[in-house]
Coordinates of C-alpha atoms in Angstrom, one line a residue:
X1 CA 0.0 0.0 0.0
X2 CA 1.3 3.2 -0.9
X3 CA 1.9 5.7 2.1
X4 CA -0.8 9.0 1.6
X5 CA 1.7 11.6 3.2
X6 CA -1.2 14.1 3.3
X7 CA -3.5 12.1 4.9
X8 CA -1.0 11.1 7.4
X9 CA -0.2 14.8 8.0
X10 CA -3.8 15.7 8.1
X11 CA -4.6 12.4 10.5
X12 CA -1.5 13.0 12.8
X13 CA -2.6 16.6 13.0
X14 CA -6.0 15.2 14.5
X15 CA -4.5 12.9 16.5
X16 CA -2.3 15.6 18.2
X17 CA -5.3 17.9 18.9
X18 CA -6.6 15.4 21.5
X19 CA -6.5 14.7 25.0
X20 CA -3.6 12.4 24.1
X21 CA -2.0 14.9 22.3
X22 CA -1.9 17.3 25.0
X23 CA -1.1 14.6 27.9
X24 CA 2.0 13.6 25.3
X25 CA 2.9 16.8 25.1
X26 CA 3.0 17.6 28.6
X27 CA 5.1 14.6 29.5
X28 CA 7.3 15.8 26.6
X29 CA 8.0 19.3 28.0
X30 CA 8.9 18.3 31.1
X31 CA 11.5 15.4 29.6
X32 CA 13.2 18.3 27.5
X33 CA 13.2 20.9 30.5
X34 CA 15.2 17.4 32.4
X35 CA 17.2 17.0 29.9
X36 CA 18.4 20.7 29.1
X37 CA 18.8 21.4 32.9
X38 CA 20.9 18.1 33.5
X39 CA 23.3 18.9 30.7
X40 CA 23.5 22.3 31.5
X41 CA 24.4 22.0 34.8
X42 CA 26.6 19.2 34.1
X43 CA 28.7 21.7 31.8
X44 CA 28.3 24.3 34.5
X45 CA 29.6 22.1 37.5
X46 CA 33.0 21.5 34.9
X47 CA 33.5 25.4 33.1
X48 CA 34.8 28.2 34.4
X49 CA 32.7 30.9 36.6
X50 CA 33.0 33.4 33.2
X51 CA 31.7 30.8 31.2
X52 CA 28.7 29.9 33.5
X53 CA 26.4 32.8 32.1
X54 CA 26.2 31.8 29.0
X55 CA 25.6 27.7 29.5
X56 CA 22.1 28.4 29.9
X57 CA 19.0 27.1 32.1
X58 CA 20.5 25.4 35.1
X59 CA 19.1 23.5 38.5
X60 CA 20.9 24.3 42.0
X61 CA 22.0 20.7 42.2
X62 CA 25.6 19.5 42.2
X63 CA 27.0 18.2 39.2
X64 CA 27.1 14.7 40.5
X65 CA 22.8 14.8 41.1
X66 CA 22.8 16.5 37.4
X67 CA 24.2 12.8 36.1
X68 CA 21.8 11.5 38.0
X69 CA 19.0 13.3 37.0
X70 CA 20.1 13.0 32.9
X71 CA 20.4 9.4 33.9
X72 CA 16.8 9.4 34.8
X73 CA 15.8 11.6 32.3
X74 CA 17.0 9.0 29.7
X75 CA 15.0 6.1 30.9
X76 CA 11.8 8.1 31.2
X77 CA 12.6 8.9 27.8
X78 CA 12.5 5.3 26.5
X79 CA 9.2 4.7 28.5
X80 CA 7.7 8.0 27.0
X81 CA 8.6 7.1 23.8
X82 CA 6.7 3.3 24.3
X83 CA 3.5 5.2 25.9
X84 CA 4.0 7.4 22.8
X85 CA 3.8 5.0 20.2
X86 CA 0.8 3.3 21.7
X87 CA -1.1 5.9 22.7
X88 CA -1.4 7.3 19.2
X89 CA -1.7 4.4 17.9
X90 CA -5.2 3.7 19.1
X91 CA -8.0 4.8 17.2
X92 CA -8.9 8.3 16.9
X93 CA -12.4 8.1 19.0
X94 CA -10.2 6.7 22.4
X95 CA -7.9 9.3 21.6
X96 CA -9.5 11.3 24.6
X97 CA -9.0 9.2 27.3
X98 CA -5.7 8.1 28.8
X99 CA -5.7 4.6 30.2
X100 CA -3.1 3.2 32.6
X101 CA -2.5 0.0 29.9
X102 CA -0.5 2.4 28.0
X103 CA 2.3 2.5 30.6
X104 CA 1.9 -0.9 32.5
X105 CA 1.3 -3.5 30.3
X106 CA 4.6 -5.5 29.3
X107 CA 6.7 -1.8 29.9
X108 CA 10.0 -2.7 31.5
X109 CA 10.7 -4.8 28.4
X110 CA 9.3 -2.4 25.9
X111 CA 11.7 0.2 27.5
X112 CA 14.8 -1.6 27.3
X113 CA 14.1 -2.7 23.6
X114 CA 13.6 1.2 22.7
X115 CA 16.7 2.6 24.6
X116 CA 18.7 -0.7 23.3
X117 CA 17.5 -0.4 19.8
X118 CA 16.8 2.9 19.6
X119 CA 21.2 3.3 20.2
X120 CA 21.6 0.7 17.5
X121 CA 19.5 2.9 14.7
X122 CA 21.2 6.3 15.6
X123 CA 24.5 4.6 15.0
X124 CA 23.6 3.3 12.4
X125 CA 22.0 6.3 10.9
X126 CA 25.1 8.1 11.9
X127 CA 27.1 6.4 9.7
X128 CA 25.2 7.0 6.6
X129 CA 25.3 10.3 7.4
X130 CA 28.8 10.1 7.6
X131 CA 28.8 8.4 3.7
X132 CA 27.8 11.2 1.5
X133 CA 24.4 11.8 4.0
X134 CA 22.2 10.1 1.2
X135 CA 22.4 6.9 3.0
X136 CA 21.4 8.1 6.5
X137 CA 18.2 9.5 5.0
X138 CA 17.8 5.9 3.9
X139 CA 18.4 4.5 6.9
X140 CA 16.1 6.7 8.9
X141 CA 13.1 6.3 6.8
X142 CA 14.0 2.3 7.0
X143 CA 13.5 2.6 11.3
X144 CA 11.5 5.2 11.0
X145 CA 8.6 3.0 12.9
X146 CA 10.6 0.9 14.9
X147 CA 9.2 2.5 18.1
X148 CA 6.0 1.3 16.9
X149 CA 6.6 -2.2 15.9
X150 CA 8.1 -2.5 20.0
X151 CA 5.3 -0.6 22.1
X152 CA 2.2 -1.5 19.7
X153 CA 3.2 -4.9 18.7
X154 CA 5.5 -5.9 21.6
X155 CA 8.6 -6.7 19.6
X156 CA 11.8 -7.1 20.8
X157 CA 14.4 -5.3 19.1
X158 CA 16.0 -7.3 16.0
X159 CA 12.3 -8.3 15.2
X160 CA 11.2 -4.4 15.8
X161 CA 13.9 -3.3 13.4
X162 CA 13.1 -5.9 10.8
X163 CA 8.9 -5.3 11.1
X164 CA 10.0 -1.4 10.5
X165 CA 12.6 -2.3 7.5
X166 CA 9.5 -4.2 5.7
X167 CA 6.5 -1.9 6.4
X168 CA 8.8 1.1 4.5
X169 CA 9.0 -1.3 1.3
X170 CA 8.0 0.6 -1.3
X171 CA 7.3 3.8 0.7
X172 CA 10.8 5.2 1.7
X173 CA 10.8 8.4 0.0
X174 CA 7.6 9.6 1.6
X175 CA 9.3 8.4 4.6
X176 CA 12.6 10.3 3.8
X177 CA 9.9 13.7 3.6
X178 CA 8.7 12.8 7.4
X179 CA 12.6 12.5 8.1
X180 CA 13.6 15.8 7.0
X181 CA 10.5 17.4 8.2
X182 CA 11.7 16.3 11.7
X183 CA 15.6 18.0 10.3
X184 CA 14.3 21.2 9.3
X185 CA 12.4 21.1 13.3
X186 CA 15.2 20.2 14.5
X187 CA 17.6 23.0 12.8
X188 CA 15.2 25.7 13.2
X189 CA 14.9 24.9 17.0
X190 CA 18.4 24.4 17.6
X191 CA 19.4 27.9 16.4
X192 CA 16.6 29.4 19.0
X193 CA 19.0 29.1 21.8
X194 CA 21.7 30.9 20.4
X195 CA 19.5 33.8 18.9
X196 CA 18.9 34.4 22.9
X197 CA 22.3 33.8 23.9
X198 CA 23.5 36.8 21.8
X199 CA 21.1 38.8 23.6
X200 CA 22.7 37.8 26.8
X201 CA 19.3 35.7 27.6
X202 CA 20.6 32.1 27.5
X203 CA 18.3 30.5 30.2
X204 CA 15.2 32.2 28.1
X205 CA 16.4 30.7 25.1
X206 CA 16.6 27.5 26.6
X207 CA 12.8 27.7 27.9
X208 CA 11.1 29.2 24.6
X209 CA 13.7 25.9 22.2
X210 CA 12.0 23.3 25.0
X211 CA 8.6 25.1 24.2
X212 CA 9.0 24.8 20.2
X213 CA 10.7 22.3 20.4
X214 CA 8.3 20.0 22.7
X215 CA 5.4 21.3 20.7
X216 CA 6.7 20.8 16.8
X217 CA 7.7 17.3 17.4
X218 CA 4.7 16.3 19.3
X219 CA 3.0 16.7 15.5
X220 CA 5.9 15.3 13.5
X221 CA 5.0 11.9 16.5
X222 CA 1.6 12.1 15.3
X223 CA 2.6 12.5 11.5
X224 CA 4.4 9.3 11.7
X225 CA 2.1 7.4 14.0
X226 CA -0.3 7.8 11.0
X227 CA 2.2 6.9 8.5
X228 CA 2.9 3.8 10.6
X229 CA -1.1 2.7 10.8
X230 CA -1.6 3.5 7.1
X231 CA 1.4 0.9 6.8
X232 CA 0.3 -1.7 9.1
X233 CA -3.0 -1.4 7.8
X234 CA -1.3 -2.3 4.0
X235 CA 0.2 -5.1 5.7
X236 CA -2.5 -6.7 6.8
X237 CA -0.9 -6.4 10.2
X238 CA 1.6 -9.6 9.2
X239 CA 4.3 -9.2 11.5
X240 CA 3.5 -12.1 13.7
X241 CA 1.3 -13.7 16.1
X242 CA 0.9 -10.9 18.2
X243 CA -2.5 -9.8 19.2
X244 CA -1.6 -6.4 19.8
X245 CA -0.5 -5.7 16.2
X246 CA -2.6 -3.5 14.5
X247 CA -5.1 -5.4 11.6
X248 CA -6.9 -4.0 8.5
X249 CA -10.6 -5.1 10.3
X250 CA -12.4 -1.5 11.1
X251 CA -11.2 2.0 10.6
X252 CA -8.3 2.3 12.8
X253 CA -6.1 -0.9 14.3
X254 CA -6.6 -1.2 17.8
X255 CA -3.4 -2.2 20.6

């Protein structure tokens, strides 16, 4: 089945503009606020007092609970990234309510198979970027699902990365458009923080990137959760023996 990249934009956008949407989002913004504050006061802890005023949006914690805390902040991320997938996943109507299945059922394993695999595809990424860039966007659009195939389908990671490789058959140039979409995000937020720094406003950079940042990829994650059920739905939801993989029966697959 070929990929509808508008209708996935224009169902991702409705997705997004829920309940869901706005609990993911929420949950987003305060991973990002972690994760700059960690890092920032890890860089603070090490650089010199001139330097400190323009590292940013801080904590008052030493530099030893700031490792802590990015520690943290990385695991949460793998479980946000599992409730993600599944919450968007379900079908538009059950979009407004939130149910505790999202983040209990089968979680702990879902979470090590995104943080595990989820290392495995930016190296590997990495290094097509590092051959002529070409090949990275290749290679993106190839995983660009493998959260998906782990917290909706409860794959581990070589079968996640394999279930994501075969649902972008035949559709990895409208993929690639979904991967530089989340680029040009990314670019255009990352240059936010150093617009403020030249004002001398680092830490209010830091705040309004999160902002942007948290709320422009909270639609790209609904863009690509409705690539992935347009995909799943060509399938015929094939991928294995799994109840929770999403089917072509009814409008929108169920977990």
């Amino acid at each position: 089945m070929a990929l509808q990249l508008i209708d996935a934009i224009t169902d991702g956008t409705r997705r997004v503009l829920t309940r869901t949407g706005g609990v993911l989002l929420i949950l987003l913004l305060a991973q990002q606020i972690l994760l700059v504050t960690s890092i920032n006061t890890l860089l603070a802890s090490e650089a010199l007092p001139a330097a400190a005023d323009v590292i940013g949006l801080t904590i008052p914690v030493s530099g030893t609970v700031a490792g802590a805390i990015l520690l943290g902040t990385f695991l949460f991320s793998g479980v946000y990234f599992v409730v993600l997938s599944r919450a968007f996943a379900r079908p538009l109507s059950r979009l407004s309510s939130f149910p505790t299945e999202l983040y209990t059922r089968r979680v702990g394993r879902a979470t090590l198979s995104t943080l595990v695999g989820g290392i495995v595809v930016f190296i590997v990424v990495m290094i097509g970027f590092a051959f002529l860039f070409l090949p990275g966007l290749f290679l993106a659009a190839c995983f660009l699902v493998f959260i998906f195939a782990v917290g909706v389908e409860d794959r581990g990671v070589i079968s996640a990365l394999k279930r994501s490789w075969s649902l972008s058959k035949g559709n990895r140039l409208r993929l690639v458009a979904i991967v530089l979409i989340s680029g040009i995000v990314g670019a255009f937020v990352g240059a936010v923080p150093a617009l403020f720094q030249l004002a001398g406003a680092s830490a209010l950079g830091d705040v309004v990137s999160v902002v942007i940042n948290s709320v422009l990829f909270t639609f790209v994650y609904g863009i690509t959760a409705a690539a992935y059920l347009q995909l799943a739905r060509g399938d015929g939801g094939s991928g294995g023996p799994r109840s929770s993989a999403p089917t072509s029966t009814g409008p929108d697959p169920e977990i």
